[in-house]
Amino acid sequence: RGEPIIRLSDVVPEGQQRFLHDRYILDRALSILYGDGATAKSSLALRWAIAVGIEHGPVLYLDWEDDAATHAERLMAICTGLRIDSSEPEIYYQRRAARLADSVREVRRLIAEKGIVLVIVDSLGMAAGDPNNHDLMIESVRACRALGVAVLAIHHLPKNSTDKSKPFGSVYASNEARLTWLVEKEQE
């Protein structure tokens, strides 16, 4: 079901779109951070979560790939480098196994209970179940939209890809996102 019908000429534009962090994460929309493995995508997402947590409110980190101890260690390291207390940004973590599309009601309840303003999905392919399956990916990006808050999804590139213009799998991930950011590592 959709939202109530409105007459478009009656809508008053809000001005500039609201960003949660330095034009990297758009409020109430899907943003994707993607790249090869081992490019620190999860650490960068956590760094942005710290900024959003301090500036705007609580963040929920939904993780299909790692564990709480790994992210807690990263959180403490980043906060130490920023010279802030790691308890200052309100960041909640949940290890996930079920597909995001099957968990929307439960995640929306967590969002409401904690006042979440940003959900991080790590990673979108794992949250979908199969990043190559168009139907599952459509369900997953619809689930992101149904959360009603900003979503930053971490995604991957195909192995040995020379074309880095789009994330791995179904085109629906990059087409649905309002912002996509490619992360590349550089060796000196």
PDB file of C-alpha atoms in Angstrom:
ATOM      1  CA  ARG A   1       0.000   0.000   0.000  1.00  0.00           C
ATOM      2  CA  GLY A   2       1.177   3.472  -0.732  1.00  0.00           C
ATOM      3  CA  GLU A   3       0.906   6.732   1.164  1.00  0.00           C
ATOM      4  CA  PRO A   4      -2.238   8.908   0.852  1.00  0.00           C
ATOM      5  CA  ILE A   5      -2.691  10.620  -2.514  1.00  0.00           C
ATOM      6  CA  ILE A   6      -1.713  14.292  -2.597  1.00  0.00           C
ATOM      7  CA  ARG A   7      -1.837  17.069  -5.146  1.00  0.00           C
ATOM      8  CA  LEU A   8       1.770  17.770  -6.079  1.00  0.00           C
ATOM      9  CA  SER A   9       1.257  21.534  -6.475  1.00  0.00           C
ATOM     10  CA  ASP A  10       0.192  21.647  -2.787  1.00  0.00           C
ATOM     11  CA  VAL A  11       3.548  20.290  -1.601  1.00  0.00           C
ATOM     12  CA  VAL A  12       5.900  22.930  -0.222  1.00  0.00           C
ATOM     13  CA  PRO A  13       9.506  21.959  -1.046  1.00  0.00           C
ATOM     14  CA  GLU A  14      11.748  21.819   2.017  1.00  0.00           C
ATOM     15  CA  GLY A  15      14.619  23.559   0.225  1.00  0.00           C
ATOM     16  CA  GLN A  16      17.852  21.610   0.061  1.00  0.00           C
ATOM     17  CA  GLN A  17      17.684  17.901   0.713  1.00  0.00           C
ATOM     18  CA  ARG A  18      18.672  17.067   4.279  1.00  0.00           C
ATOM     19  CA  PHE A  19      21.887  15.162   4.652  1.00  0.00           C
ATOM     20  CA  LEU A  20      22.824  13.365   7.840  1.00  0.00           C
ATOM     21  CA  HIS A  21      26.562  13.605   7.251  1.00  0.00           C
ATOM     22  CA  ASP A  22      28.531  15.883   4.916  1.00  0.00           C
ATOM     23  CA  ARG A  23      26.433  15.049   1.834  1.00  0.00           C
ATOM     24  CA  TYR A  24      27.371  11.351   2.110  1.00  0.00           C
ATOM     25  CA  ILE A  25      24.152  10.053   3.662  1.00  0.00           C
ATOM     26  CA  LEU A  26      20.792  11.406   2.536  1.00  0.00           C
ATOM     27  CA  ASP A  27      18.030  11.430   5.153  1.00  0.00           C
ATOM     28  CA  ARG A  28      15.161   8.941   4.622  1.00  0.00           C
ATOM     29  CA  ALA A  29      16.826   7.434   1.555  1.00  0.00           C
ATOM     30  CA  LEU A  30      19.159   4.609   0.578  1.00  0.00           C
ATOM     31  CA  SER A  31      22.852   5.417   0.190  1.00  0.00           C
ATOM     32  CA  ILE A  32      25.330   2.710  -0.853  1.00  0.00           C
ATOM     33  CA  LEU A  33      28.998   2.467   0.055  1.00  0.00           C
ATOM     34  CA  TYR A  34      30.612  -0.147  -2.210  1.00  0.00           C
ATOM     35  CA  GLY A  35      33.989  -1.484  -3.232  1.00  0.00           C
ATOM     36  CA  ASP A  36      36.332  -4.460  -3.240  1.00  0.00           C
ATOM     37  CA  GLY A  37      36.903  -6.515  -0.117  1.00  0.00           C
ATOM     38  CA  ALA A  38      39.403  -5.139   2.406  1.00  0.00           C
ATOM     39  CA  THR A  39      38.837  -1.486   1.464  1.00  0.00           C
ATOM     40  CA  ALA A  40      37.621  -0.527   4.975  1.00  0.00           C
ATOM     41  CA  LYS A  41      33.993  -0.018   3.924  1.00  0.00           C
ATOM     42  CA  SER A  42      32.679  -1.181   7.297  1.00  0.00           C
ATOM     43  CA  SER A  43      35.147   1.033   9.179  1.00  0.00           C
ATOM     44  CA  LEU A  44      34.212   4.046   7.051  1.00  0.00           C
ATOM     45  CA  ALA A  45      30.511   3.329   7.635  1.00  0.00           C
ATOM     46  CA  LEU A  46      31.188   3.134  11.363  1.00  0.00           C
ATOM     47  CA  ARG A  47      33.081   6.463  11.223  1.00  0.00           C
ATOM     48  CA  TRP A  48      30.059   8.057   9.535  1.00  0.00           C
ATOM     49  CA  ALA A  49      27.793   6.390  12.127  1.00  0.00           C
ATOM     50  CA  ILE A  50      29.784   8.098  14.888  1.00  0.00           C
ATOM     51  CA  ALA A  51      29.278  11.493  13.248  1.00  0.00           C
ATOM     52  CA  VAL A  52      25.543  10.880  12.723  1.00  0.00           C
ATOM     53  CA  GLY A  53      25.206   9.520  16.259  1.00  0.00           C
ATOM     54  CA  ILE A  54      26.728  12.681  17.718  1.00  0.00           C
ATOM     55  CA  GLU A  55      25.004  15.177  15.391  1.00  0.00           C
ATOM     56  CA  HIS A  56      21.521  13.673  14.881  1.00  0.00           C
ATOM     57  CA  GLY A  57      20.730  10.675  17.077  1.00  0.00           C
ATOM     58  CA  PRO A  58      20.975   6.917  17.488  1.00  0.00           C
ATOM     59  CA  VAL A  59      22.297   4.588  14.776  1.00  0.00           C
ATOM     60  CA  LEU A  60      21.475   0.891  14.284  1.00  0.00           C
ATOM     61  CA  TYR A  61      24.178  -1.299  12.715  1.00  0.00           C
ATOM     62  CA  LEU A  62      22.657  -4.472  11.205  1.00  0.00           C
ATOM     63  CA  ASP A  63      25.400  -6.953  10.369  1.00  0.00           C
ATOM     64  CA  TRP A  64      25.262 -10.109   8.245  1.00  0.00           C
ATOM     65  CA  GLU A  65      29.055 -10.481   7.946  1.00  0.00           C
ATOM     66  CA  ASP A  66      30.991  -9.887  11.167  1.00  0.00           C
ATOM     67  CA  ASP A  67      30.469  -9.801  14.933  1.00  0.00           C
ATOM     68  CA  ALA A  68      29.922  -7.321  17.758  1.00  0.00           C
ATOM     69  CA  ALA A  69      33.454  -7.653  19.170  1.00  0.00           C
ATOM     70  CA  THR A  70      35.045  -6.660  15.847  1.00  0.00           C
ATOM     71  CA  HIS A  71      32.852  -3.577  15.517  1.00  0.00           C
ATOM     72  CA  ALA A  72      33.311  -2.609  19.178  1.00  0.00           C
ATOM     73  CA  GLU A  73      37.085  -2.714  18.668  1.00  0.00           C
ATOM     74  CA  ARG A  74      36.776  -0.537  15.556  1.00  0.00           C
ATOM     75  CA  LEU A  75      34.460   1.876  17.375  1.00  0.00           C
ATOM     76  CA  MET A  76      36.945   2.311  20.237  1.00  0.00           C
ATOM     77  CA  ALA A  77      39.869   2.797  17.827  1.00  0.00           C
ATOM     78  CA  ILE A  78      38.032   5.425  15.764  1.00  0.00           C
ATOM     79  CA  CYS A  79      36.776   7.259  18.860  1.00  0.00           C
ATOM     80  CA  THR A  80      40.265   7.206  20.391  1.00  0.00           C
ATOM     81  CA  GLY A  81      41.633   8.762  17.195  1.00  0.00           C
ATOM     82  CA  LEU A  82      38.901  11.410  17.292  1.00  0.00           C
ATOM     83  CA  ARG A  83      39.504  11.982  21.018  1.00  0.00           C
ATOM     84  CA  ILE A  84      35.890  11.301  21.946  1.00  0.00           C
ATOM     85  CA  ASP A  85      34.357   8.869  24.409  1.00  0.00           C
ATOM     86  CA  SER A  86      33.143   5.744  22.565  1.00  0.00           C
ATOM     87  CA  SER A  87      29.888   5.892  24.567  1.00  0.00           C
ATOM     88  CA  GLU A  88      29.085   9.386  23.256  1.00  0.00           C
ATOM     89  CA  PRO A  89      27.601   8.300  19.905  1.00  0.00           C
ATOM     90  CA  GLU A  90      24.581   6.075  20.542  1.00  0.00           C
ATOM     91  CA  ILE A  91      25.278   3.141  18.203  1.00  0.00           C
ATOM     92  CA  TYR A  92      23.322  -0.094  18.536  1.00  0.00           C
ATOM     93  CA  TYR A  93      24.489  -3.328  16.943  1.00  0.00           C
ATOM     94  CA  GLN A  94      22.624  -6.461  15.911  1.00  0.00           C
ATOM     95  CA  ARG A  95      24.027  -9.564  14.232  1.00  0.00           C
ATOM     96  CA  ARG A  96      21.505 -10.749  11.632  1.00  0.00           C
ATOM     97  CA  ALA A  97      20.832 -14.031   9.850  1.00  0.00           C
ATOM     98  CA  ALA A  98      17.361 -13.686   8.305  1.00  0.00           C
ATOM     99  CA  ARG A  99      16.885 -11.683   5.110  1.00  0.00           C
ATOM    100  CA  LEU A 100      16.118  -7.984   5.661  1.00  0.00           C
ATOM    101  CA  ALA A 101      12.921  -8.246   3.618  1.00  0.00           C
ATOM    102  CA  ASP A 102      11.653 -10.850   6.104  1.00  0.00           C
ATOM    103  CA  SER A 103      12.563  -8.666   9.099  1.00  0.00           C
ATOM    104  CA  VAL A 104      11.142  -5.220   8.297  1.00  0.00           C
ATOM    105  CA  ARG A 105       8.490  -5.267  11.031  1.00  0.00           C
ATOM    106  CA  GLU A 106      11.044  -6.294  13.688  1.00  0.00           C
ATOM    107  CA  VAL A 107      13.617  -3.708  12.558  1.00  0.00           C
ATOM    108  CA  ARG A 108      10.963  -0.948  12.420  1.00  0.00           C
ATOM    109  CA  ARG A 109      10.090  -1.804  16.028  1.00  0.00           C
ATOM    110  CA  LEU A 110      13.761  -1.363  17.010  1.00  0.00           C
ATOM    111  CA  ILE A 111      13.889   1.941  15.116  1.00  0.00           C
ATOM    112  CA  ALA A 112      10.843   3.220  17.011  1.00  0.00           C
ATOM    113  CA  GLU A 113      12.032   1.948  20.417  1.00  0.00           C
ATOM    114  CA  LYS A 114      15.493   3.506  20.179  1.00  0.00           C
ATOM    115  CA  GLY A 115      14.694   6.607  18.079  1.00  0.00           C
ATOM    116  CA  ILE A 116      17.048   5.446  15.319  1.00  0.00           C
ATOM    117  CA  VAL A 117      17.877   8.008  12.603  1.00  0.00           C
ATOM    118  CA  LEU A 118      20.260   5.854  10.528  1.00  0.00           C
ATOM    119  CA  VAL A 119      20.391   2.123   9.801  1.00  0.00           C
ATOM    120  CA  ILE A 120      23.582   0.591   8.428  1.00  0.00           C
ATOM    121  CA  VAL A 121      23.125  -2.642   6.459  1.00  0.00           C
ATOM    122  CA  ASP A 122      26.355  -4.659   6.247  1.00  0.00           C
ATOM    123  CA  SER A 123      26.106  -6.010   3.582  1.00  0.00           C
ATOM    124  CA  LEU A 124      23.251  -5.495   1.133  1.00  0.00           C
ATOM    125  CA  GLY A 125      23.957  -8.707  -0.798  1.00  0.00           C
ATOM    126  CA  MET A 126      23.882 -10.805   2.363  1.00  0.00           C
ATOM    127  CA  ALA A 127      20.765  -8.980   3.583  1.00  0.00           C
ATOM    128  CA  ALA A 128      19.057  -9.804   0.267  1.00  0.00           C
ATOM    129  CA  GLY A 129      20.039 -13.461   0.303  1.00  0.00           C
ATOM    130  CA  ASP A 130      21.471 -13.489  -3.242  1.00  0.00           C
ATOM    131  CA  PRO A 131      22.788 -10.258  -4.821  1.00  0.00           C
ATOM    132  CA  ASN A 132      22.400 -11.699  -8.341  1.00  0.00           C
ATOM    133  CA  ASN A 133      18.701 -12.475  -7.902  1.00  0.00           C
ATOM    134  CA  HIS A 134      16.757  -9.448  -9.161  1.00  0.00           C
ATOM    135  CA  ASP A 135      13.607 -10.322  -7.212  1.00  0.00           C
ATOM    136  CA  LEU A 136      15.472 -10.721  -3.918  1.00  0.00           C
ATOM    137  CA  MET A 137      17.437  -7.513  -4.478  1.00  0.00           C
ATOM    138  CA  ILE A 138      14.234  -5.588  -5.264  1.00  0.00           C
ATOM    139  CA  GLU A 139      12.726  -6.930  -2.024  1.00  0.00           C
ATOM    140  CA  SER A 140      15.827  -5.869  -0.116  1.00  0.00           C
ATOM    141  CA  VAL A 141      15.936  -2.292  -1.411  1.00  0.00           C
ATOM    142  CA  ARG A 142      12.172  -1.995  -0.834  1.00  0.00           C
ATOM    143  CA  ALA A 143      12.783  -3.197   2.723  1.00  0.00           C
ATOM    144  CA  CYS A 144      15.401  -0.456   3.138  1.00  0.00           C
ATOM    145  CA  ARG A 145      12.871   2.134   1.993  1.00  0.00           C
ATOM    146  CA  ALA A 146      10.178   0.680   4.273  1.00  0.00           C
ATOM    147  CA  LEU A 147      12.356   1.333   7.334  1.00  0.00           C
ATOM    148  CA  GLY A 148      11.422   5.029   7.070  1.00  0.00           C
ATOM    149  CA  VAL A 149      14.876   6.354   8.036  1.00  0.00           C
ATOM    150  CA  ALA A 150      18.189   6.917   6.294  1.00  0.00           C
ATOM    151  CA  VAL A 151      19.878   3.653   5.294  1.00  0.00           C
ATOM    152  CA  LEU A 152      23.567   3.290   4.491  1.00  0.00           C
ATOM    153  CA  ALA A 153      24.104  -0.088   2.821  1.00  0.00           C
ATOM    154  CA  ILE A 154      27.537  -1.596   2.382  1.00  0.00           C
ATOM    155  CA  HIS A 155      27.890  -3.509  -0.872  1.00  0.00           C
ATOM    156  CA  HIS A 156      30.618  -5.162  -2.909  1.00  0.00           C
ATOM    157  CA  LEU A 157      32.155  -5.267  -6.389  1.00  0.00           C
ATOM    158  CA  PRO A 158      32.357  -8.468  -8.408  1.00  0.00           C
ATOM    159  CA  LYS A 159      35.681 -10.291  -7.992  1.00  0.00           C
ATOM    160  CA  ASN A 160      38.330  -9.203 -10.520  1.00  0.00           C
ATOM    161  CA  SER A 161      36.023  -6.509 -11.867  1.00  0.00           C
ATOM    162  CA  THR A 162      37.502  -3.891 -14.161  1.00  0.00           C
ATOM    163  CA  ASP A 163      34.215  -1.941 -14.258  1.00  0.00           C
ATOM    164  CA  LYS A 164      33.804  -0.300 -10.867  1.00  0.00           C
ATOM    165  CA  SER A 165      30.962   1.983 -11.875  1.00  0.00           C
ATOM    166  CA  LYS A 166      28.263  -0.152 -10.211  1.00  0.00           C
ATOM    167  CA  PRO A 167      28.061  -2.496  -7.224  1.00  0.00           C
ATOM    168  CA  PHE A 168      27.899  -6.300  -7.490  1.00  0.00           C
ATOM    169  CA  GLY A 169      24.779  -8.114  -8.661  1.00  0.00           C
ATOM    170  CA  SER A 170      21.407  -6.797  -9.649  1.00  0.00           C
ATOM    171  CA  VAL A 171      21.187  -3.303 -11.140  1.00  0.00           C
ATOM    172  CA  TYR A 172      18.291  -2.579  -8.775  1.00  0.00           C
ATOM    173  CA  ALA A 173      20.640  -1.874  -5.867  1.00  0.00           C
ATOM    174  CA  SER A 174      22.417   1.023  -7.556  1.00  0.00           C
ATOM    175  CA  ASN A 175      19.285   2.258  -9.340  1.00  0.00           C
ATOM    176  CA  GLU A 176      17.274   2.479  -6.115  1.00  0.00           C
ATOM    177  CA  ALA A 177      20.012   4.226  -4.140  1.00  0.00           C
ATOM    178  CA  ARG A 178      19.888   8.014  -4.103  1.00  0.00           C
ATOM    179  CA  LEU A 179      23.662   8.149  -3.504  1.00  0.00           C
ATOM    180  CA  THR A 180      26.403   5.600  -4.249  1.00  0.00           C
ATOM    181  CA  TRP A 181      30.006   5.894  -3.105  1.00  0.00           C
ATOM    182  CA  LEU A 182      32.861   3.788  -4.459  1.00  0.00           C
ATOM    183  CA  VAL A 183      35.606   3.022  -1.922  1.00  0.00           C
ATOM    184  CA  GLU A 184      39.048   2.164  -3.267  1.00  0.00           C
ATOM    185  CA  LYS A 185      42.247   1.497  -1.412  1.00  0.00           C
ATOM    186  CA  GLU A 186      45.486   3.065  -2.457  1.00  0.00           C
ATOM    187  CA  GLN A 187      48.896   1.678  -1.660  1.00  0.00           C
ATOM    188  CA  GLU A 188      51.902   3.955  -1.359  1.00  0.00           C
TER     189      GLU A 188
END
